[in-house]
Amino acid sequence: MTTVTMSKVAADADDLSVWPASARRLPHGVLAVGGVCLAEIADRFDTPVYVLDEGEVRAHCRAYRDAFPDADVLYAAKAFLSRAVVRWIDEEGLGLDVCSAGELELAVTAGFPADRVVLHGNAKSPHDIEAALRLGVGRIVIDSPSEIARLAAAVGVGTGGAQKVMVRVVPGIMAGGHEKIRTGTEEQKFGLAVSDGSAQHAIARILGLRRLELTGLHCHIGSQITDVKPYVAAVRRMVGLMARIRDTHGVVLPELDMGGGHGIAYRPGEPALDLTALARRLRAELAASCAAAKLPVPRLAIEPGRAVTGPAGVALYRVLAVKRTGERVFVAVDGGMSDNPRPALYGVRYAPRLVGRRSTAEPRTTTVVGRHCEAGDILAADVELPGDIHPGDLLAVPVAGAYQLSMASGYNMVGRPPVVAVHDGTARLLVRRETLADFRRRDIGE
Ligand code: LLP
């Protein structure tokens, strides 16, 4: 019995199903991603370091393009953005969803065509709006009533043309992997609700303004959604609203943006959203609802973030300390909640693994913690890791490419890790490590 359990644990520990497709086991327990040995990356770039598999990012872009050939696929920059990622996304034919002047400027200055960018934000600053208009952003998604007049006035300052806008609608649908990332119902800050008429009211106002051109509706019901059904229900409601707009105003909106939120597996065996099923069911529902409402089928847009870059990232840490406290074994690494706040924020579970050497030691239940001065700085609680893990070992956390570095902080002045791209056997630095000099440079008071 024990033998069976142990061999299952060993098999699980060797499961690479959530790793990039390029992950390969080399002799002596060493692992390579994108043709580059992870231990070599740790030696060359130091740890902690984030590895991004370019081929894996591109493969996810292509999977989206193949599944949604007639739709606009906009990568949600908030998941992770760098100039190289901007280029990959552009070359793969995707658009971009940004939510700040920062993301927008980075993308456009890296050569991304502004007309393929959609700007979001529940509270756009004057700077966001100025940058969007100056750079010629394709669509601005209106998220609050006060934004309408502000935007229309700002558009007037320029060429006198109209800015294309969409309205973010709250369709009243509950979905999403955690309370903090559910955005389809009324009790959260995003969008304008259908249920109380605020979406309809905003739409009527926009239609009366020459300087704003309403191209369609937008919704984003939540994030880390692994079931297709809430999307299908949301499409039905959005088309219902489009039909009411046609009936009330005589306007047929040509676009429908269904947002992102496509869930991925962080650990072997976890569910993920089935992209092909999503594409098929969305298309079918859109066709059926539009036919029933006698509306032409609008052009569909989707905004995946996590599902594009998440599975392509691996976080590499060096073990600094191993400690037994009561019943628990803590393995402390040289990063933590400043580079990955997700376990602390959403209770997300990860599957770290020992890389860089082979261990024949029995697995033991271990809690991987960070180096930050906070007891909640836990990267992975109660995971099975070899019992002989010691300082100097390398631990890798897969599925680290989304919402980790983009949410990283300066906590404890540890500095944010670098990002290294791997592709076809080569590694190159995309984003350098944040150093003490960076902290000092910003600190200009006496
Ligand atoms: N579109 C809009 C308007 C969004 O607000 C988001 C994510 C996306 C698209 C992309 O969603 P995705 O496909 O990546 O799930 N920090 C959280 C996730 C927050 C998502 C915010 N909005 C996390 O680490 O899980």
Short mmCIF file of C-alpha atoms and ligand atoms in Angstrom, two decimals:
data_model
loop_
_atom_site.label_atom_id
_atom_site.label_comp_id
_atom_site.label_asym_id
_atom_site.label_seq_id
_atom_site.Cartn_x
_atom_site.Cartn_y
_atom_site.Cartn_z
CA MET A 1 0.00 0.00 0.00
CA THR A 2 2.75 2.37 1.02
CA THR A 3 4.66 1.49 -2.13
CA VAL A 4 1.66 2.35 -4.29
CA THR A 5 1.22 5.70 -2.53
CA MET A 6 4.90 6.51 -2.81
CA SER A 7 5.08 5.69 -6.49
CA LYS A 8 2.01 7.83 -7.13
CA VAL A 9 3.65 10.71 -5.29
CA ALA A 10 6.81 10.19 -7.33
CA ALA A 11 4.76 10.11 -10.54
CA ASP A 12 2.94 13.31 -9.61
CA ALA A 13 6.23 14.96 -8.78
CA ASP A 14 7.41 14.11 -12.26
CA ASP A 15 4.24 15.30 -13.98
CA LEU A 16 5.07 18.00 -16.51
CA SER A 17 1.49 18.49 -17.73
CA VAL A 18 1.28 22.13 -16.60
CA TRP A 19 4.77 22.96 -17.85
CA PRO A 20 5.51 24.55 -21.24
CA ALA A 21 5.35 21.97 -24.03
CA SER A 22 9.08 22.46 -24.55
CA ALA A 23 9.95 21.22 -21.02
CA ARG A 24 12.40 18.31 -21.20
CA ARG A 25 13.95 16.09 -18.56
CA LEU A 26 17.72 15.96 -18.97
CA PRO A 27 19.99 13.49 -17.17
CA HIS A 28 20.63 13.99 -13.42
CA GLY A 29 17.18 15.47 -12.73
CA VAL A 30 17.93 18.61 -14.68
CA LEU A 31 15.07 20.25 -16.54
CA ALA A 32 15.21 22.35 -19.71
CA VAL A 33 12.62 24.77 -21.08
CA GLY A 34 12.80 26.22 -24.60
CA GLY A 35 15.93 24.13 -25.06
CA VAL A 36 17.75 25.83 -22.19
CA CYS A 37 18.70 24.13 -18.93
CA LEU A 38 17.05 25.89 -15.98
CA ALA A 39 20.11 25.43 -13.77
CA GLU A 40 22.20 27.27 -16.36
CA ILE A 41 19.70 30.13 -16.35
CA ALA A 42 19.94 30.33 -12.58
CA ASP A 43 23.75 30.44 -12.78
CA ARG A 44 23.86 32.98 -15.56
CA PHE A 45 21.11 35.38 -14.43
CA ASP A 46 21.05 34.60 -10.70
CA THR A 47 17.83 33.90 -8.77
CA PRO A 48 15.00 34.54 -8.36
CA VAL A 49 14.44 34.71 -12.10
CA TYR A 50 11.39 34.37 -14.31
CA VAL A 51 11.74 32.35 -17.48
CA LEU A 52 9.35 32.97 -20.35
CA ASP A 53 9.12 30.45 -23.17
CA GLU A 54 8.64 32.48 -26.34
CA GLY A 55 7.49 29.46 -28.35
CA GLU A 56 4.85 28.67 -25.75
CA VAL A 57 3.47 32.24 -25.80
CA ARG A 58 3.36 32.17 -29.59
CA ALA A 59 1.70 28.72 -29.57
CA HIS A 60 -1.10 30.03 -27.33
CA CYS A 61 -1.57 33.04 -29.61
CA ARG A 62 -1.87 30.67 -32.60
CA ALA A 63 -4.28 28.40 -30.75
CA TYR A 64 -6.51 31.43 -30.20
CA ARG A 65 -6.23 32.58 -33.80
CA ASP A 66 -7.06 29.07 -35.01
CA ALA A 67 -10.02 28.69 -32.65
CA PHE A 68 -11.36 32.19 -33.37
CA PRO A 69 -10.45 32.90 -37.01
CA ASP A 70 -13.29 35.43 -37.43
CA ALA A 71 -12.83 37.25 -34.13
CA ASP A 72 -10.41 39.85 -32.81
CA VAL A 73 -8.20 38.29 -30.16
CA LEU A 74 -6.84 40.99 -27.88
CA TYR A 75 -4.12 39.99 -25.42
CA ALA A 76 -4.80 41.46 -21.96
CA ALA A 77 -1.56 43.28 -21.22
CA LYS A 78 -2.17 43.33 -17.47
CA ALA A 79 -1.22 39.63 -17.32
CA PHE A 80 2.35 40.53 -18.30
CA LEU A 81 3.81 43.00 -20.74
CA SER A 82 7.28 43.76 -21.99
CA ARG A 83 8.53 45.08 -25.31
CA ALA A 84 9.37 41.58 -26.53
CA VAL A 85 5.89 40.34 -25.62
CA VAL A 86 4.42 43.29 -27.52
CA ARG A 87 6.36 42.18 -30.60
CA TRP A 88 5.34 38.52 -30.27
CA ILE A 89 1.68 39.49 -29.90
CA ASP A 90 1.91 41.78 -32.92
CA GLU A 91 3.66 39.17 -35.06
CA GLU A 92 1.04 36.58 -34.12
CA GLY A 93 -1.73 38.89 -35.29
CA LEU A 94 -3.39 39.64 -31.95
CA GLY A 95 -4.63 42.98 -30.69
CA LEU A 96 -4.04 44.39 -27.21
CA ASP A 97 -6.18 45.23 -24.23
CA VAL A 98 -4.55 47.84 -21.98
CA CYS A 99 -5.79 49.53 -18.84
CA SER A 100 -3.41 52.43 -18.33
CA ALA A 101 -1.34 55.00 -20.19
CA GLY A 102 1.69 53.01 -19.03
CA GLU A 103 0.70 49.78 -20.77
CA LEU A 104 -0.44 51.75 -23.79
CA GLU A 105 2.75 53.79 -24.17
CA LEU A 106 4.93 50.73 -23.70
CA ALA A 107 3.06 48.91 -26.45
CA VAL A 108 2.95 51.80 -28.90
CA THR A 109 6.57 52.83 -28.38
CA ALA A 110 7.52 49.19 -29.00
CA GLY A 111 5.82 49.50 -32.38
CA PHE A 112 2.36 48.10 -31.72
CA PRO A 113 -0.32 49.68 -33.95
CA ALA A 114 -2.50 51.82 -31.68
CA ASP A 115 -5.63 51.15 -33.70
CA ARG A 116 -5.46 47.50 -32.57
CA VAL A 117 -5.50 48.56 -28.92
CA VAL A 118 -8.52 48.78 -26.63
CA LEU A 119 -8.25 50.93 -23.50
CA HIS A 120 -10.05 49.81 -20.34
CA GLY A 121 -10.23 51.15 -16.82
CA ASN A 122 -12.90 51.84 -14.24
CA ALA A 123 -11.20 55.14 -13.38
CA LYS A 124 -9.24 56.50 -16.29
CA SER A 125 -6.99 59.38 -15.33
CA PRO A 126 -6.71 62.53 -17.45
CA HIS A 127 -3.29 61.20 -18.45
CA ASP A 128 -4.79 57.88 -19.61
CA ILE A 129 -7.32 59.69 -21.78
CA GLU A 130 -4.79 62.16 -23.15
CA ALA A 131 -2.41 59.31 -24.09
CA ALA A 132 -5.21 57.28 -25.67
CA LEU A 133 -6.32 60.17 -27.88
CA ARG A 134 -2.81 61.33 -28.73
CA LEU A 135 -1.69 57.85 -29.73
CA GLY A 136 -4.92 57.08 -31.57
CA VAL A 137 -6.14 54.09 -29.61
CA GLY A 138 -8.66 51.93 -31.50
CA ARG A 139 -11.41 51.73 -28.87
CA ILE A 140 -11.99 53.21 -25.43
CA VAL A 141 -14.27 51.19 -23.19
CA ILE A 142 -16.50 53.48 -21.15
CA ASP A 143 -16.92 52.25 -17.61
CA SER A 144 -18.70 55.06 -15.78
CA PRO A 145 -21.20 57.84 -16.58
CA SER A 146 -18.79 60.64 -15.66
CA GLU A 147 -16.34 59.44 -18.26
CA ILE A 148 -18.70 60.18 -21.14
CA ALA A 149 -18.65 63.98 -21.03
CA ARG A 150 -14.98 64.04 -20.02
CA LEU A 151 -13.99 61.92 -22.99
CA ALA A 152 -16.21 63.77 -25.46
CA ALA A 153 -14.69 67.09 -24.35
CA ALA A 154 -11.15 65.74 -24.70
CA VAL A 155 -11.85 64.41 -28.20
CA GLY A 156 -12.95 67.87 -29.26
CA VAL A 157 -9.52 69.27 -28.47
CA GLY A 158 -7.90 67.25 -31.26
CA THR A 159 -8.82 66.78 -34.87
CA GLY A 160 -12.56 67.12 -34.47
CA GLY A 161 -13.13 63.50 -35.49
CA ALA A 162 -15.00 60.94 -33.42
CA GLN A 163 -13.40 58.47 -30.98
CA LYS A 164 -14.65 54.91 -31.23
CA VAL A 165 -15.97 53.71 -27.89
CA MET A 166 -17.65 50.68 -26.36
CA VAL A 167 -19.63 50.44 -23.15
CA ARG A 168 -18.68 47.97 -20.45
CA VAL A 169 -21.86 46.23 -19.44
CA VAL A 170 -22.47 44.17 -16.31
CA PRO A 171 -24.65 41.34 -17.57
CA GLY A 172 -25.50 39.96 -14.12
CA ILE A 173 -23.65 36.67 -14.40
CA MET A 174 -21.63 35.11 -11.61
CA ALA A 175 -18.38 33.46 -12.71
CA GLY A 176 -14.71 33.43 -11.79
CA GLY A 177 -12.15 31.53 -9.77
CA HIS A 178 -12.19 33.79 -6.69
CA GLU A 179 -14.39 36.46 -5.18
CA LYS A 180 -11.81 39.16 -5.99
CA ILE A 181 -11.84 38.38 -9.70
CA ARG A 182 -15.61 38.07 -10.31
CA THR A 183 -16.84 40.99 -12.35
CA GLY A 184 -20.08 39.85 -13.95
CA THR A 185 -22.50 40.98 -11.25
CA GLU A 186 -23.57 44.31 -9.80
CA GLU A 187 -21.79 44.31 -6.42
CA GLN A 188 -18.34 45.13 -7.81
CA LYS A 189 -16.80 48.29 -9.22
CA PHE A 190 -16.59 47.55 -12.95
CA GLY A 191 -19.03 48.38 -15.70
CA LEU A 192 -22.58 49.63 -15.98
CA ALA A 193 -25.41 47.35 -14.98
CA VAL A 194 -28.29 46.34 -17.21
CA SER A 195 -30.49 45.53 -14.22
CA ASP A 196 -30.79 49.14 -12.97
CA GLY A 197 -30.73 50.72 -16.43
CA SER A 198 -27.37 52.46 -16.03
CA ALA A 199 -25.92 50.72 -19.11
CA GLN A 200 -28.95 51.74 -21.21
CA HIS A 201 -28.73 55.31 -19.91
CA ALA A 202 -25.03 55.63 -20.76
CA ILE A 203 -25.64 54.17 -24.22
CA ALA A 204 -28.40 56.71 -24.92
CA ARG A 205 -26.11 59.58 -23.90
CA ILE A 206 -23.23 58.36 -26.04
CA LEU A 207 -25.48 57.93 -29.07
CA GLY A 208 -26.39 61.61 -28.72
CA LEU A 209 -22.76 62.77 -28.92
CA ARG A 210 -21.09 63.50 -32.23
CA ARG A 211 -17.59 63.08 -30.89
CA LEU A 212 -18.12 59.53 -29.66
CA GLU A 213 -18.90 56.68 -31.99
CA LEU A 214 -20.39 53.69 -30.20
CA THR A 215 -19.11 50.58 -31.99
CA GLY A 216 -20.39 47.96 -29.60
CA LEU A 217 -20.75 46.49 -26.14
CA HIS A 218 -18.16 44.94 -23.87
CA CYS A 219 -18.35 42.64 -20.88
CA HIS A 220 -15.80 40.79 -18.79
CA ILE A 221 -17.53 38.49 -16.35
CA GLY A 222 -14.51 37.40 -14.34
CA SER A 223 -11.19 35.64 -14.41
CA GLN A 224 -9.94 32.04 -14.07
CA ILE A 225 -13.26 30.72 -15.38
CA THR A 226 -13.04 27.06 -16.38
CA ASP A 227 -16.62 26.53 -17.59
CA VAL A 228 -18.03 27.63 -20.95
CA LYS A 229 -21.61 28.08 -19.68
CA PRO A 230 -21.31 31.54 -18.10
CA TYR A 231 -19.91 32.88 -21.39
CA VAL A 232 -22.82 31.43 -23.32
CA ALA A 233 -25.29 32.98 -20.88
CA ALA A 234 -23.47 36.31 -21.10
CA VAL A 235 -23.62 36.30 -24.93
CA ARG A 236 -27.38 35.74 -24.74
CA ARG A 237 -27.84 38.72 -22.43
CA MET A 238 -25.53 40.96 -24.42
CA VAL A 239 -27.39 40.20 -27.64
CA GLY A 240 -30.65 40.88 -25.80
CA LEU A 241 -29.34 44.32 -24.90
CA MET A 242 -28.16 44.92 -28.47
CA ALA A 243 -31.68 44.12 -29.68
CA ARG A 244 -33.19 46.59 -27.19
CA ILE A 245 -30.75 49.26 -28.38
CA ARG A 246 -31.87 48.62 -31.96
CA ASP A 247 -35.54 48.81 -30.89
CA THR A 248 -35.09 52.00 -28.84
CA HIS A 249 -32.60 53.94 -30.93
CA GLY A 250 -32.70 52.27 -34.33
CA VAL A 251 -28.96 51.58 -34.02
CA VAL A 252 -27.41 48.20 -34.86
CA LEU A 253 -24.07 47.88 -33.07
CA PRO A 254 -21.45 46.06 -35.16
CA GLU A 255 -19.15 44.79 -32.35
CA LEU A 256 -19.33 42.62 -29.24
CA ASP A 257 -16.34 42.17 -26.94
CA MET A 258 -16.76 39.29 -24.48
CA GLY A 259 -13.61 40.05 -22.44
CA GLY A 260 -11.22 37.41 -21.14
CA GLY A 261 -11.09 35.29 -18.02
CA HIS A 262 -10.20 31.95 -19.60
CA GLY A 263 -9.07 29.64 -16.81
CA ILE A 264 -5.87 27.57 -16.82
CA ALA A 265 -4.51 24.71 -14.69
CA TYR A 266 -1.88 25.69 -12.14
CA ARG A 267 -1.37 22.14 -10.90
CA PRO A 268 -1.59 18.80 -12.70
CA GLY A 269 -5.17 17.58 -12.89
CA GLU A 270 -6.80 20.97 -12.40
CA PRO A 271 -9.49 21.98 -14.91
CA ALA A 272 -8.86 24.55 -17.63
CA LEU A 273 -11.25 26.27 -20.00
CA ASP A 274 -11.57 24.30 -23.24
CA LEU A 275 -10.75 26.82 -25.95
CA THR A 276 -12.25 24.85 -28.81
CA ALA A 277 -15.48 24.29 -26.91
CA LEU A 278 -15.58 27.98 -25.99
CA ALA A 279 -15.17 29.02 -29.62
CA ARG A 280 -17.81 26.57 -30.83
CA ARG A 281 -20.38 27.42 -28.16
CA LEU A 282 -19.85 31.19 -28.40
CA ARG A 283 -20.24 31.11 -32.16
CA ALA A 284 -23.37 28.93 -31.94
CA GLU A 285 -24.98 31.06 -29.23
CA LEU A 286 -24.16 34.28 -31.03
CA ALA A 287 -25.69 32.96 -34.26
CA ALA A 288 -28.81 31.64 -32.49
CA SER A 289 -29.42 34.72 -30.32
CA CYS A 290 -28.89 37.09 -33.25
CA ALA A 291 -31.18 35.07 -35.49
CA ALA A 292 -33.89 35.10 -32.80
CA ALA A 293 -33.51 38.87 -32.37
CA LYS A 294 -33.23 39.45 -36.14
CA LEU A 295 -29.86 41.12 -35.68
CA PRO A 296 -26.82 40.70 -37.89
CA VAL A 297 -24.04 38.80 -36.08
CA PRO A 298 -21.63 41.38 -34.64
CA ARG A 299 -17.88 41.04 -34.93
CA LEU A 300 -16.68 39.21 -31.86
CA ALA A 301 -13.65 40.19 -29.75
CA ILE A 302 -12.13 38.29 -26.83
CA GLU A 303 -9.42 39.36 -24.40
CA PRO A 304 -7.42 36.45 -22.98
CA GLY A 305 -4.49 37.36 -20.73
CA ARG A 306 -3.65 34.56 -18.33
CA ALA A 307 -4.19 31.80 -20.91
CA VAL A 308 -1.65 33.35 -23.30
CA THR A 309 1.34 34.02 -21.04
CA GLY A 310 0.51 32.12 -17.82
CA PRO A 311 1.56 28.63 -18.93
CA ALA A 312 4.70 30.01 -20.62
CA GLY A 313 6.33 31.27 -17.43
CA VAL A 314 8.47 29.47 -14.88
CA ALA A 315 9.70 31.12 -11.67
CA LEU A 316 13.10 29.88 -10.51
CA TYR A 317 14.14 30.26 -6.89
CA ARG A 318 17.15 29.23 -4.84
CA VAL A 319 16.49 27.60 -1.47
CA LEU A 320 17.93 29.74 1.33
CA ALA A 321 16.80 27.87 4.44
CA VAL A 322 15.10 24.67 5.54
CA LYS A 323 13.45 24.56 8.93
CA ARG A 324 11.23 22.19 10.89
CA THR A 325 8.74 23.95 13.14
CA GLY A 326 6.47 21.64 15.08
CA GLU A 327 4.91 19.35 12.52
CA ARG A 328 5.79 21.46 9.50
CA VAL A 329 8.80 21.61 7.25
CA PHE A 330 9.44 25.05 5.77
CA VAL A 331 11.59 25.51 2.71
CA ALA A 332 12.37 29.20 2.31
CA VAL A 333 13.38 30.59 -1.06
CA ASP A 334 14.95 33.84 -2.23
CA GLY A 335 11.70 35.32 -3.64
CA GLY A 336 8.14 35.28 -2.40
CA MET A 337 5.14 37.54 -2.14
CA SER A 338 6.95 40.50 -3.73
CA ASP A 339 7.24 38.59 -7.00
CA ASN A 340 4.13 36.44 -6.57
CA PRO A 341 1.35 37.84 -4.38
CA ARG A 342 -1.24 35.43 -5.82
CA PRO A 343 -1.26 32.74 -3.12
CA ALA A 344 -1.69 35.44 -0.45
CA LEU A 345 -4.34 37.32 -2.44
CA TYR A 346 -6.41 34.53 -3.92
CA GLY A 347 -5.30 31.37 -2.13
CA VAL A 348 -3.93 29.99 -5.40
CA ARG A 349 -2.08 26.66 -5.13
CA TYR A 350 1.09 26.02 -7.13
CA ALA A 351 3.14 22.90 -7.81
CA PRO A 352 6.83 23.73 -7.26
CA ARG A 353 9.43 21.15 -8.15
CA LEU A 354 13.07 20.52 -7.47
CA VAL A 355 15.16 21.20 -10.57
CA GLY A 356 18.88 21.09 -11.10
CA ARG A 357 19.58 17.72 -9.48
CA ARG A 358 17.95 14.36 -9.08
CA SER A 359 16.85 13.29 -5.62
CA THR A 360 16.09 9.75 -4.57
CA ALA A 361 14.94 10.86 -1.11
CA GLU A 362 11.42 10.03 0.04
CA PRO A 363 8.99 12.87 -0.57
CA ARG A 364 7.75 14.78 2.44
CA THR A 365 5.04 17.34 2.95
CA THR A 366 6.68 20.73 2.73
CA THR A 367 5.57 24.35 2.79
CA VAL A 368 7.48 26.59 0.43
CA VAL A 369 7.70 30.09 1.82
CA GLY A 370 9.26 33.31 0.64
CA ARG A 371 11.85 35.54 2.27
CA HIS A 372 9.54 38.40 3.19
CA CYS A 373 8.79 39.64 6.66
CA GLU A 374 5.26 38.36 6.84
CA ALA A 375 3.90 34.98 7.93
CA GLY A 376 1.46 35.05 5.00
CA ASP A 377 4.39 34.94 2.59
CA ILE A 378 3.63 31.38 1.49
CA LEU A 379 4.27 30.28 -2.10
CA ALA A 380 2.99 26.72 -1.82
CA ALA A 381 1.57 25.13 1.33
CA ASP A 382 1.70 21.37 1.90
CA VAL A 383 3.34 20.21 -1.30
CA GLU A 384 5.24 16.97 -1.74
CA LEU A 385 8.94 17.65 -2.27
CA PRO A 386 11.99 15.40 -1.83
CA GLY A 387 12.93 15.07 1.84
CA ASP A 388 16.57 16.05 1.26
CA ILE A 389 15.98 19.58 -0.05
CA HIS A 390 18.68 21.83 1.29
CA PRO A 391 19.95 25.39 0.93
CA GLY A 392 21.40 25.95 -2.52
CA ASP A 393 18.82 23.75 -4.27
CA LEU A 394 16.79 25.18 -7.11
CA LEU A 395 12.98 25.17 -7.00
CA ALA A 396 10.87 25.98 -10.04
CA VAL A 397 7.24 27.07 -10.04
CA PRO A 398 5.48 26.52 -13.37
CA VAL A 399 2.52 28.52 -14.73
CA ALA A 400 4.20 31.72 -13.53
CA GLY A 401 3.81 33.87 -16.63
CA ALA A 402 0.67 35.83 -15.75
CA TYR A 403 -0.22 38.20 -12.91
CA GLN A 404 2.95 37.50 -10.96
CA LEU A 405 5.55 39.96 -12.18
CA SER A 406 2.84 42.33 -13.38
CA MET A 407 1.62 42.47 -9.78
CA ALA A 408 5.07 42.37 -8.19
CA SER A 409 5.93 44.93 -5.52
CA GLY A 410 8.89 46.55 -3.86
CA TYR A 411 8.12 44.96 -0.50
CA ASN A 412 11.18 44.75 1.74
CA MET A 413 13.23 46.33 -1.06
CA VAL A 414 14.10 42.91 -2.35
CA GLY A 415 13.70 44.09 -5.95
CA ARG A 416 11.70 42.54 -8.74
CA PRO A 417 13.30 39.58 -10.55
CA PRO A 418 14.48 39.70 -14.15
CA VAL A 419 12.65 38.07 -17.04
CA VAL A 420 14.59 35.80 -19.35
CA ALA A 421 13.14 34.59 -22.64
CA VAL A 422 14.05 31.12 -23.81
CA HIS A 423 13.65 30.00 -27.40
CA ASP A 424 15.26 27.32 -29.56
CA GLY A 425 18.09 26.70 -27.13
CA THR A 426 18.98 30.31 -26.36
CA ALA A 427 18.25 32.52 -23.40
CA ARG A 428 18.12 36.31 -23.48
CA LEU A 429 17.33 38.94 -20.92
CA LEU A 430 14.04 40.78 -21.53
CA VAL A 431 13.70 42.72 -18.30
CA ARG A 432 16.64 43.23 -15.97
CA ARG A 433 16.58 42.71 -12.23
CA GLU A 434 15.46 45.65 -10.08
CA THR A 435 18.41 46.65 -7.94
CA LEU A 436 19.07 48.65 -4.83
CA ALA A 437 20.28 51.40 -7.15
CA ASP A 438 16.78 51.56 -8.64
CA PHE A 439 15.27 52.03 -5.18
CA ARG A 440 17.87 54.68 -4.32
CA ARG A 441 17.31 56.58 -7.57
CA ARG A 442 13.65 57.12 -6.77
CA ASP A 443 14.29 58.14 -3.19
CA ILE A 444 15.24 61.78 -3.69
CA GLY A 445 14.19 63.42 -0.40
CA GLU A 446 16.49 64.30 2.49
N1 LLP B 1 -10.35 41.95 -20.08
C1 LLP B 1 -10.61 42.70 -19.01
C2 LLP B 1 -11.46 43.87 -19.15
C3 LLP B 1 -10.06 42.35 -17.77
O1 LLP B 1 -10.34 43.09 -16.71
C4 LLP B 1 -9.22 41.22 -17.67
C5 LLP B 1 -8.62 40.84 -16.39
C6 LLP B 1 -8.95 40.48 -18.82
C7 LLP B 1 -9.54 40.87 -20.02
C8 LLP B 1 -8.05 39.28 -18.84
O2 LLP B 1 -8.47 38.26 -18.00
P1 LLP B 1 -7.70 36.87 -18.02
O3 LLP B 1 -7.95 36.24 -19.37
O4 LLP B 1 -6.26 37.12 -17.84
O5 LLP B 1 -8.27 36.11 -16.89
N2 LLP B 1 -4.80 39.39 -10.74
C9 LLP B 1 -5.77 38.32 -10.93
C10 LLP B 1 -6.50 38.45 -12.24
C11 LLP B 1 -7.18 39.77 -12.43
C12 LLP B 1 -7.84 39.90 -13.76
C13 LLP B 1 -8.21 41.30 -14.04
N3 LLP B 1 -8.81 41.50 -15.32
C14 LLP B 1 -5.07 36.99 -10.81
O6 LLP B 1 -3.86 36.97 -10.55
O7 LLP B 1 -5.70 35.96 -10.91
#
